[in-house]
Every structure is written in C-alpha cells, then in structure tokens.
PDB file of C-alpha atoms in Angstrom:
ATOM      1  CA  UNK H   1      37.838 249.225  54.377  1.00  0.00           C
ATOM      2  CA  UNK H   2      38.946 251.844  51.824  1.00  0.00           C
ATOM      3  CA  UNK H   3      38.461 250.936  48.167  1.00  0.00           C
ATOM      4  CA  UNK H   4      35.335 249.143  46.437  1.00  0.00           C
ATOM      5  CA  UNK H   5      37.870 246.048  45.034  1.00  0.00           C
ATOM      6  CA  UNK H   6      38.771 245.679  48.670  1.00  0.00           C
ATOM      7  CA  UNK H   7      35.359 245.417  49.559  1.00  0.00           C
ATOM      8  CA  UNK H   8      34.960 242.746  46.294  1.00  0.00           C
ATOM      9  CA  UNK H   9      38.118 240.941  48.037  1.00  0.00           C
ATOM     10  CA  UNK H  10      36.714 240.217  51.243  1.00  0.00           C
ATOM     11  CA  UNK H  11      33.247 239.092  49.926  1.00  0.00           C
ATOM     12  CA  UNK H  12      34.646 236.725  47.121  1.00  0.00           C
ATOM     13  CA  UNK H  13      37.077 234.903  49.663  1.00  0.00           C
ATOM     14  CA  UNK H  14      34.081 234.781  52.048  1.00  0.00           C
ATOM     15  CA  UNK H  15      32.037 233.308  49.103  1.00  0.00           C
ATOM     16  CA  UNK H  16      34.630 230.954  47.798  1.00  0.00           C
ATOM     17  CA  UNK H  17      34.670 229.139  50.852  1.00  0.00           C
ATOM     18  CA  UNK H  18      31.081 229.399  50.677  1.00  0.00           C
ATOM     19  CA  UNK H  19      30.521 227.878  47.541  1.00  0.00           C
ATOM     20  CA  UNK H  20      33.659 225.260  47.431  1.00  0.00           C
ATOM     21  CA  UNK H  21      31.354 223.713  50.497  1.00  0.00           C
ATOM     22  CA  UNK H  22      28.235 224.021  48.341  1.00  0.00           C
ATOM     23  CA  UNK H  23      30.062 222.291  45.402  1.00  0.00           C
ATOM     24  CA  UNK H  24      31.517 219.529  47.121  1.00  0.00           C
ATOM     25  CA  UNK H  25      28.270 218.928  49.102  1.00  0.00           C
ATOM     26  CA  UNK H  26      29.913 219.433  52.820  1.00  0.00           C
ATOM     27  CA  UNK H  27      27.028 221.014  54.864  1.00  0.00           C
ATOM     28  CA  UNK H  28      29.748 221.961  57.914  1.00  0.00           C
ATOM     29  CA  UNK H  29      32.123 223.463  55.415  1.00  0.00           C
ATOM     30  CA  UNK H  30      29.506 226.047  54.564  1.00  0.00           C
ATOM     31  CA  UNK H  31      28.301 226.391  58.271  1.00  0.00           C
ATOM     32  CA  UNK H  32      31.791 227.342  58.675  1.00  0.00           C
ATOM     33  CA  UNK H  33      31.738 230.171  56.654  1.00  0.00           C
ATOM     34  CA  UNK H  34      28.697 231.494  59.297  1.00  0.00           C
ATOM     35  CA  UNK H  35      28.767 233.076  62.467  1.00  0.00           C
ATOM     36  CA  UNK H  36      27.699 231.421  64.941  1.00  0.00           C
ATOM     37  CA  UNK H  37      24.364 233.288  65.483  1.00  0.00           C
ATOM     38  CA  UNK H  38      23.870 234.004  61.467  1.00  0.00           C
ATOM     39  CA  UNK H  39      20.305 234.985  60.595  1.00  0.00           C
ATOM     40  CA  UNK H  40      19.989 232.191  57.821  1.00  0.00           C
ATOM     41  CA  UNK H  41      16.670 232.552  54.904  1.00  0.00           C
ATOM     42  CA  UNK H  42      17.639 230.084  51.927  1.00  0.00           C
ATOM     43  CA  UNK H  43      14.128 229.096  50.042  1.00  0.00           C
ATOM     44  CA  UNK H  44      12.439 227.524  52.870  1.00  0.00           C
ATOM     45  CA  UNK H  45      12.099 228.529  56.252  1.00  0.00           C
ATOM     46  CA  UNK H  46      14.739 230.553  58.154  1.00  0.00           C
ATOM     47  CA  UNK H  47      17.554 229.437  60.967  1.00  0.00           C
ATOM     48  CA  UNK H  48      19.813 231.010  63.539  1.00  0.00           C
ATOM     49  CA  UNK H  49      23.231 229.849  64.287  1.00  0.00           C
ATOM     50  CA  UNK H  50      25.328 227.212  61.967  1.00  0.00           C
ATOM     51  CA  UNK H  51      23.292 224.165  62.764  1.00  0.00           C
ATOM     52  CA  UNK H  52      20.728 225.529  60.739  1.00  0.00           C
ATOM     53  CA  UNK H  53      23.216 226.371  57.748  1.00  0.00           C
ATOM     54  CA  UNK H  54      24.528 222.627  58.103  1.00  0.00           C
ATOM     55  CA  UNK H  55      20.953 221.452  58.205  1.00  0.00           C
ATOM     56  CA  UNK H  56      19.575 223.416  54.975  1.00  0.00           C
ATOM     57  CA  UNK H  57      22.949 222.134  52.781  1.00  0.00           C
ATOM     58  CA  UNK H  58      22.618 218.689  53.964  1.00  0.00           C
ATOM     59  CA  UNK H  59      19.079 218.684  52.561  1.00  0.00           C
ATOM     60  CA  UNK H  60      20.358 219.582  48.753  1.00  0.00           C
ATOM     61  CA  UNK H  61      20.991 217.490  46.717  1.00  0.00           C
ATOM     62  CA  UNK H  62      24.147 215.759  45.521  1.00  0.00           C
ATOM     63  CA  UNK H  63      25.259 217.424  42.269  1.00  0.00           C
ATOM     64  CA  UNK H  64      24.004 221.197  43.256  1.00  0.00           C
ATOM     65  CA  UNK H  65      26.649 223.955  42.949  1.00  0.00           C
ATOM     66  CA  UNK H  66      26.864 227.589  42.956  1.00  0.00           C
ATOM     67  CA  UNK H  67      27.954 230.430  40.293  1.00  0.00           C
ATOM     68  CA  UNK H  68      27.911 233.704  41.738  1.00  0.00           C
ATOM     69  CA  UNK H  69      28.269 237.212  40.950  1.00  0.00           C
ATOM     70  CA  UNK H  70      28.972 240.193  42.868  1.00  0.00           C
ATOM     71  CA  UNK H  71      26.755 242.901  42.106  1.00  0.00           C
ATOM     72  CA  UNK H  72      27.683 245.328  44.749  1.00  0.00           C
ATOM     73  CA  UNK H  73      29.529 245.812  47.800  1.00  0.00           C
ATOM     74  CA  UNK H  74      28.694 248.417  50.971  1.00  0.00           C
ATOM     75  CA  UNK H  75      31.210 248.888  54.096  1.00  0.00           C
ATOM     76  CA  UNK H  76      28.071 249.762  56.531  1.00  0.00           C
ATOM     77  CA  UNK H  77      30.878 249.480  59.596  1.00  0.00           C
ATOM     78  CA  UNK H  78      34.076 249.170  60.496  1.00  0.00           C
ATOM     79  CA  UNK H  79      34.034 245.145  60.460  1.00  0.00           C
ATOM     80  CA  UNK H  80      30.398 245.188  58.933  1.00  0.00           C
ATOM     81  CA  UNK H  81      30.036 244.425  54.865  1.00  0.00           C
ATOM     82  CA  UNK H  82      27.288 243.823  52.627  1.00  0.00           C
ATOM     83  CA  UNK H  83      27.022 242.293  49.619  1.00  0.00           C
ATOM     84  CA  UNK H  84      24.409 241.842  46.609  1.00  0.00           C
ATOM     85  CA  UNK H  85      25.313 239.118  44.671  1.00  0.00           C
ATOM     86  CA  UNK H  86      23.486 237.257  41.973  1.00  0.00           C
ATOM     87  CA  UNK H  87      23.808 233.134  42.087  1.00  0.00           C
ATOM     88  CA  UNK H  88      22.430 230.287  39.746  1.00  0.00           C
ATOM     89  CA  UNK H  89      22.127 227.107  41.810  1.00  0.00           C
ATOM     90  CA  UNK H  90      22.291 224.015  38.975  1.00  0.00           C
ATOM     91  CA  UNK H  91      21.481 220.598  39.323  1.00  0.00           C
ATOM     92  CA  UNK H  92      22.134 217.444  37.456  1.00  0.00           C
ATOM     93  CA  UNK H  93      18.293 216.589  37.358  1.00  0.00           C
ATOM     94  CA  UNK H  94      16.293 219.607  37.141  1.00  0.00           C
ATOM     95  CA  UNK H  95      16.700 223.442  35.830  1.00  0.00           C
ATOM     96  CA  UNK H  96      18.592 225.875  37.405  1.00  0.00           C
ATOM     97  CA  UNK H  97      16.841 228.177  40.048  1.00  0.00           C
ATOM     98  CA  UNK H  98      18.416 231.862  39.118  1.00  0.00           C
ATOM     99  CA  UNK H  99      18.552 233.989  43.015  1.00  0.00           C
ATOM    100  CA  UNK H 100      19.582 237.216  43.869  1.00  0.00           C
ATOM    101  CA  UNK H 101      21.731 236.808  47.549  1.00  0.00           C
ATOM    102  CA  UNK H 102      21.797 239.768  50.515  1.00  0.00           C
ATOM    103  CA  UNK H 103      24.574 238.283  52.879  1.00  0.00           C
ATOM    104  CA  UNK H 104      25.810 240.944  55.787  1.00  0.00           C
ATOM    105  CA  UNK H 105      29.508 240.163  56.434  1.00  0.00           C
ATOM    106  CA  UNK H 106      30.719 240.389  59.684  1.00  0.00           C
ATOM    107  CA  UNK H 107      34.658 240.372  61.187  1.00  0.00           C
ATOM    108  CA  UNK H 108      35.386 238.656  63.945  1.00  0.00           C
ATOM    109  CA  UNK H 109      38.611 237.892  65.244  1.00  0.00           C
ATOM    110  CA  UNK H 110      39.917 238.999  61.754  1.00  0.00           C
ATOM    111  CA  UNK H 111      38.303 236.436  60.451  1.00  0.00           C
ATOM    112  CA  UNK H 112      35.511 237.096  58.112  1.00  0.00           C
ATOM    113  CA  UNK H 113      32.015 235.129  58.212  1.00  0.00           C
ATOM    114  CA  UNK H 114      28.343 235.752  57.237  1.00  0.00           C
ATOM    115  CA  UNK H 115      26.147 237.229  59.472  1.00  0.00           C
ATOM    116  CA  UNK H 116      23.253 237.374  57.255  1.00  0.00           C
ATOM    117  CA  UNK H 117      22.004 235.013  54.349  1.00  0.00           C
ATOM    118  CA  UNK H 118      18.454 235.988  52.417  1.00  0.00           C
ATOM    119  CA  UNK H 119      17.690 234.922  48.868  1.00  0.00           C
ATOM    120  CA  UNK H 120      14.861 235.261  46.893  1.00  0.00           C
ATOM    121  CA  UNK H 121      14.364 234.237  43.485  1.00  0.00           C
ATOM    122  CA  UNK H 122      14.967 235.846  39.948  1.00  0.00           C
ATOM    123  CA  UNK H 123      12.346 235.628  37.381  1.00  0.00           C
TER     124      UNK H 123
END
C-alpha cells in the first residue's frame, strides 16, 4: 500500500461497513466485517472469531450508533493495516461513551476485514 490516503481508503470502507451494521443494529453485519478468528476487546470481556462480534452487538442497545475518526493509519505488512481511530458511541437514553479504537486490518482473499478490535475509553 503506497500512499497514507490509500491507507485512509481501505480503513474507512472497512469501517463503514462496520458502523452501517452498528447503526442499523445487525450484530452479523458487523461480524461480517471480522475475520473469522478476530481477537475481539469491546468494554467487557474479550472474544475470538465472529460469534463473539455478533454476540457483543446483539447485547447493545437499540438506538446506539457510531461516529468515527481516523487518527492514523500504519501499513505494518503487505496485507496487514492498522488503524487508530477515535469513536463516540451515542445512545437515545444515556450519554455518549467517547473511545479511542486499535483495529489491525487484515486482507484476505482481497477482501479486507478486522483482525483486531481493542477500545478503551477517553476521558
């Protein structure tokens, strides 16, 4: 992957689909956009593999979406990207919990899907 904006390319289609699941409160939609052995850490306990994903999602409730922005962009690999991102999760009932997102992109069969998911919260 040459240039930085192709870098931002890849990781805001990834996060798109992503966050069009999170919006529209379809758990496999987001498990989609997983590998199928993803190393998963949202705010409660980790997962491995999309099940786990699905599982997480389902458990949010209706009304949550995502706003993201990406922060920065590494090509560790040929095939291998990370990204930094910063997200706001709001809610129709409560405030919005401000996170800071470490996802490790990974290509497979030219298609690209996360690897890696970790938040942890902004103050």
């Amino acid at each position: 992957m040459e240039s930085i904006e192709a870098q931002r390319s890849v990781l805001r289609d990834v996060m798109d689909r992503w966050k069009a699941g999170v919006d529209a409160h379809r758990p496999e939609d987001v498990a989609a956009a997983f590998t199928e052995d993803a190393i998963f850490q949202g705010l409660h306990p980790y997962s491995v593999g999309r099940p786990g994903v699905a599982r997480y999602y389902d458990s949010q409730p209706l009304g949550m979406v995502a706003e993201y922005e990406v922060l920065e962009t590494r090509a560790l690999a040929e095939g291998v990207l990370l990204g930094y991102l910063s997200v706001d999760f709001s809610f129709t009932d409560r405030p919005t919990v401000p996170v800071t997102l470490g996802v490790v992109l990974r290509r497979l069969d030219g298609e690209w899907l996360i690897g890696h998911y970790q938040v942890a919260r902004r103050d």
